[in-house]
Amino acid sequence: MGSLNFLLVLVALASPLQARAGVVTQTSTAHGVTIAATAGNLDAAAPVWDFAVVLDSSGRDLPDDVAANAVLVDANGNAARALVWEGAPRKGRHRAGVLKFRALDPASGWVELRITRPGEPRPRTFGWLLPGRLVAAI
């Protein structure tokens, strides 16, 4: 799958989510693997928050257990493990799906998705301001 196909898959997954949340897709490229993440429904009243995630590697399979290696952290330090990964199974060089999490403290103004990959020293991080909330700067 070339870069054009990668972008088409990302747009197809992220467009419905992006329209609801008004957020942009963020990408991280390291160690030959690109991860793109788009926040979906981050509404304070929603019991579950979702994130479209695409992993792409030009050289090797991606056996990552995405749900087991993802955590959501808010500005208050509250953390939640992923409930489920609805997407491509643990094989192939191109994987796409949706990570779902129990919603965190609605008073927090920031949320960060952290995805740890096997063999990488630090997790990949993607952060979003939550709609309708304020973040205090120190």
Coordinates of C-alpha atoms in Angstrom, one line a residue:
M1 CA 0.0 0.0 0.0
G2 CA 1.6 3.3 -1.1
S3 CA 1.3 6.6 0.7
L4 CA -1.8 7.6 -1.3
N5 CA -3.6 4.5 -0.1
F6 CA -2.4 5.1 3.4
L7 CA -3.9 8.6 3.3
L8 CA -7.2 7.3 1.8
V9 CA -7.6 4.8 4.6
L10 CA -6.8 7.5 7.2
V11 CA -9.3 9.9 5.7
A12 CA -12.0 7.2 5.5
L13 CA -11.5 6.3 9.2
A14 CA -11.0 9.8 10.5
S15 CA -13.6 11.9 8.6
P16 CA -16.7 10.8 10.6
L17 CA -14.8 11.2 13.9
Q18 CA -13.1 14.4 13.0
A19 CA -16.5 16.0 12.0
R20 CA -17.9 15.3 15.5
A21 CA -14.9 16.4 17.5
G22 CA -13.5 19.2 15.3
V23 CA -9.9 17.9 15.8
V24 CA -7.1 17.2 13.4
T25 CA -5.2 14.0 12.8
Q26 CA -1.7 13.8 14.4
T27 CA 1.1 11.7 13.2
S28 CA 4.3 10.3 14.6
T29 CA 7.0 8.6 12.5
A30 CA 9.9 6.7 14.2
H31 CA 11.8 3.5 13.7
G32 CA 10.2 3.1 10.2
V33 CA 6.6 3.1 11.5
T34 CA 4.1 5.9 11.1
I35 CA 1.2 6.1 13.5
A36 CA -1.7 8.5 12.8
A37 CA -4.3 9.2 15.4
T38 CA -7.6 11.2 15.3
A39 CA -9.8 11.9 18.3
G40 CA -13.4 11.1 17.9
N41 CA -16.2 11.7 20.3
L42 CA -14.7 13.4 23.4
D43 CA -17.9 14.8 24.6
A44 CA -18.2 15.2 28.4
A45 CA -21.5 13.3 28.4
A46 CA -20.2 10.3 26.4
P47 CA -19.4 7.2 28.4
V48 CA -16.9 6.0 25.8
W49 CA -14.3 8.0 23.8
D50 CA -12.9 6.8 20.5
F51 CA -9.8 7.4 18.5
A52 CA -9.1 6.4 14.9
V53 CA -5.6 4.9 14.7
V54 CA -3.6 3.9 11.6
L55 CA -0.2 2.2 11.7
D56 CA 1.9 2.0 8.6
S57 CA 5.3 0.3 8.0
S58 CA 7.0 0.0 4.6
G59 CA 9.4 -2.7 5.7
R60 CA 8.0 -5.1 8.4
D61 CA 4.8 -6.5 9.8
L62 CA 3.1 -4.8 12.7
P63 CA 2.2 -7.4 15.3
D64 CA 1.4 -4.8 17.9
D65 CA -1.4 -5.5 20.4
V66 CA -2.8 -1.9 20.0
A67 CA -5.4 -2.1 22.8
A68 CA -3.0 -3.6 25.3
N69 CA -0.3 -1.0 24.6
A70 CA -2.5 2.1 24.6
V71 CA -3.4 4.3 27.5
L72 CA -5.4 7.6 27.8
V73 CA -4.2 10.2 30.3
D74 CA -6.0 13.5 31.2
A75 CA -4.6 16.7 32.6
N76 CA -5.4 15.6 36.2
G77 CA -3.3 12.4 35.8
N78 CA -6.2 10.1 35.5
A79 CA -5.4 7.2 33.2
A80 CA -7.5 4.5 31.4
R81 CA -6.5 1.5 29.5
A82 CA -8.2 0.8 26.1
L83 CA -11.4 -1.1 26.3
V84 CA -11.2 -2.5 22.8
W85 CA -9.4 -2.2 19.4
E86 CA -11.9 -2.5 16.6
G87 CA -9.7 -3.0 13.6
A88 CA -7.2 -5.0 11.7
P89 CA -5.8 -8.1 13.4
R90 CA -2.2 -8.4 14.6
K91 CA -0.5 -8.9 11.3
G92 CA 0.5 -7.0 8.1
R93 CA 2.3 -3.7 7.5
H94 CA -0.8 -1.5 7.4
R95 CA -3.3 -1.6 10.2
A96 CA -6.3 0.7 10.9
G97 CA -9.0 0.7 13.5
V98 CA -10.7 2.5 16.4
L99 CA -9.5 2.5 20.0
K100 CA -12.2 2.9 22.6
F101 CA -11.7 4.1 26.1
R102 CA -13.9 4.8 29.2
A103 CA -14.3 8.5 29.3
L104 CA -12.1 10.3 31.8
D105 CA -12.9 13.2 34.2
P106 CA -15.0 15.7 32.2
A107 CA -13.5 18.6 34.2
S108 CA -10.1 18.0 32.7
G109 CA -9.2 20.2 29.7
W110 CA -6.6 18.0 28.0
V111 CA -6.2 14.4 27.0
E112 CA -3.2 12.5 25.8
L113 CA -3.2 9.1 23.9
R114 CA 0.0 7.1 24.5
I115 CA 0.8 4.1 22.4
T116 CA 3.8 2.0 23.3
R117 CA 5.4 -0.1 20.6
P118 CA 7.6 -3.1 21.1
G119 CA 11.3 -2.2 20.9
E120 CA 10.7 1.5 21.1
P121 CA 12.2 3.4 24.1
R122 CA 9.2 5.8 24.6
P123 CA 5.5 5.7 23.9
R124 CA 4.2 7.7 21.0
T125 CA 2.0 10.6 22.3
F126 CA -0.9 12.4 20.8
G127 CA -2.7 15.2 22.7
W128 CA -6.0 17.1 22.3
L129 CA -7.8 19.9 24.1
L130 CA -11.2 18.8 25.1
P131 CA -14.1 20.7 23.6
G132 CA -15.8 23.2 25.9
R133 CA -13.2 23.0 28.7
L134 CA -10.4 25.3 29.8
V135 CA -6.8 24.3 30.5
A136 CA -5.0 26.2 33.2
A137 CA -1.4 27.2 32.3
I138 CA 1.3 27.4 35.0

